[in-house]
């Protein structure tokens, strides 16, 4: 379909606006599709260097879609929910230890 045919169907005479709408629609479709998704599994219980809280992330990582952990009781992966709000922290130290 040409731009002229599209303009006739829509009922507009502004060619520049029609081209801008087409480019915007193509950009929107491209931004909503995921180009490349990789799945990575890491065993955090048996880390090779003994440091269990350091994870090797790929250099080309853009976003993490989700994180799951293996539930050993039923051998299924369970998704970890994201925190939707800022966690509440204690404003004062309530520990019984007093440093003098």
Short mmCIF file of C-alpha atoms in Angstrom, two decimals:
data_model
loop_
_atom_site.label_atom_id
_atom_site.label_comp_id
_atom_site.label_asym_id
_atom_site.label_seq_id
_atom_site.Cartn_x
_atom_site.Cartn_y
_atom_site.Cartn_z
CA UNK A 1 0.00 0.00 0.00
CA UNK A 2 1.42 3.40 -0.90
CA UNK A 3 1.23 6.55 1.19
CA UNK A 4 -1.22 8.07 -1.27
CA UNK A 5 -3.56 5.06 -0.96
CA UNK A 6 -3.32 5.24 2.81
CA UNK A 7 -4.11 8.96 2.76
CA UNK A 8 -7.19 8.29 0.59
CA UNK A 9 -8.45 5.60 2.98
CA UNK A 10 -7.95 7.77 6.05
CA UNK A 11 -9.32 10.87 4.39
CA UNK A 12 -6.43 13.25 4.95
CA UNK A 13 -4.52 15.51 2.59
CA UNK A 14 -1.48 16.14 4.78
CA UNK A 15 1.33 13.89 3.48
CA UNK A 16 3.88 14.94 6.12
CA UNK A 17 1.51 14.09 8.97
CA UNK A 18 0.69 10.71 7.40
CA UNK A 19 4.39 9.83 7.07
CA UNK A 20 4.94 10.87 10.70
CA UNK A 21 2.07 8.60 11.84
CA UNK A 22 3.52 5.68 9.86
CA UNK A 23 7.01 6.18 11.31
CA UNK A 24 5.55 6.49 14.82
CA UNK A 25 3.56 3.27 14.39
CA UNK A 26 6.60 1.37 13.12
CA UNK A 27 8.68 2.67 16.03
CA UNK A 28 5.99 1.63 18.51
CA UNK A 29 5.82 -1.90 17.07
CA UNK A 30 9.61 -2.24 17.20
CA UNK A 31 9.84 -1.01 20.79
CA UNK A 32 7.16 -3.42 22.03
CA UNK A 33 8.83 -6.58 20.70
CA UNK A 34 11.64 -8.32 22.50
CA UNK A 35 14.52 -8.91 20.16
CA UNK A 36 16.71 -11.34 22.06
CA UNK A 37 15.91 -13.17 25.28
CA UNK A 38 18.49 -15.33 27.02
CA UNK A 39 17.84 -17.67 29.92
CA UNK A 40 20.61 -18.09 32.43
CA UNK A 41 20.78 -20.38 35.45
CA UNK A 42 23.22 -20.03 38.32
CA UNK A 43 23.82 -22.26 41.30
CA UNK A 44 24.21 -19.82 44.19
CA UNK A 45 24.58 -22.52 46.85
CA UNK A 46 27.76 -23.90 45.34
CA UNK A 47 29.58 -20.83 44.12
CA UNK A 48 32.98 -21.57 42.57
CA UNK A 49 34.85 -18.89 44.51
CA UNK A 50 32.95 -19.24 47.80
CA UNK A 51 31.25 -15.85 47.45
CA UNK A 52 27.53 -16.67 47.23
CA UNK A 53 26.19 -13.13 46.85
CA UNK A 54 28.08 -12.22 43.65
CA UNK A 55 26.39 -13.15 40.38
CA UNK A 56 28.04 -13.17 36.98
CA UNK A 57 25.79 -11.17 34.66
CA UNK A 58 26.32 -11.06 30.89
CA UNK A 59 28.04 -7.97 29.49
CA UNK A 60 25.19 -7.36 27.01
CA UNK A 61 22.47 -7.44 29.69
CA UNK A 62 19.86 -4.71 29.28
CA UNK A 63 17.05 -5.79 31.62
CA UNK A 64 16.14 -8.67 33.91
CA UNK A 65 12.65 -9.91 33.11
CA UNK A 66 12.18 -12.17 36.14
CA UNK A 67 14.03 -14.19 38.74
CA UNK A 68 13.03 -17.68 39.84
CA UNK A 69 14.36 -20.08 42.44
CA UNK A 70 14.17 -23.85 42.45
CA UNK A 71 11.88 -25.19 45.14
CA UNK A 72 13.43 -28.52 46.08
CA UNK A 73 10.26 -29.81 47.73
CA UNK A 74 8.37 -30.10 44.43
CA UNK A 75 11.23 -29.57 41.90
CA UNK A 76 9.60 -26.53 40.31
CA UNK A 77 10.85 -23.01 39.76
CA UNK A 78 9.03 -20.35 41.76
CA UNK A 79 9.07 -16.73 40.58
CA UNK A 80 10.28 -14.09 43.02
CA UNK A 81 7.93 -11.10 43.12
CA UNK A 82 9.28 -7.62 42.59
CA UNK A 83 9.12 -5.04 45.35
CA UNK A 84 6.63 -2.43 44.17
CA UNK A 85 7.40 0.10 46.89
CA UNK A 86 10.40 1.26 48.86
CA UNK A 87 11.10 -1.09 51.80
CA UNK A 88 10.60 0.38 55.25
CA UNK A 89 13.76 0.61 57.31
CA UNK A 90 14.16 1.10 61.02
CA UNK A 91 14.87 4.70 61.86
CA UNK A 92 16.48 3.94 65.21
CA UNK A 93 18.74 1.17 66.44
CA UNK A 94 16.72 -1.16 68.68
CA UNK A 95 19.44 -3.73 69.28
CA UNK A 96 20.27 -4.61 72.92
CA UNK A 97 24.02 -4.26 72.29
CA UNK A 98 25.49 -1.02 73.52
CA UNK A 99 28.92 0.04 72.30
CA UNK A 100 30.88 2.07 74.89
#
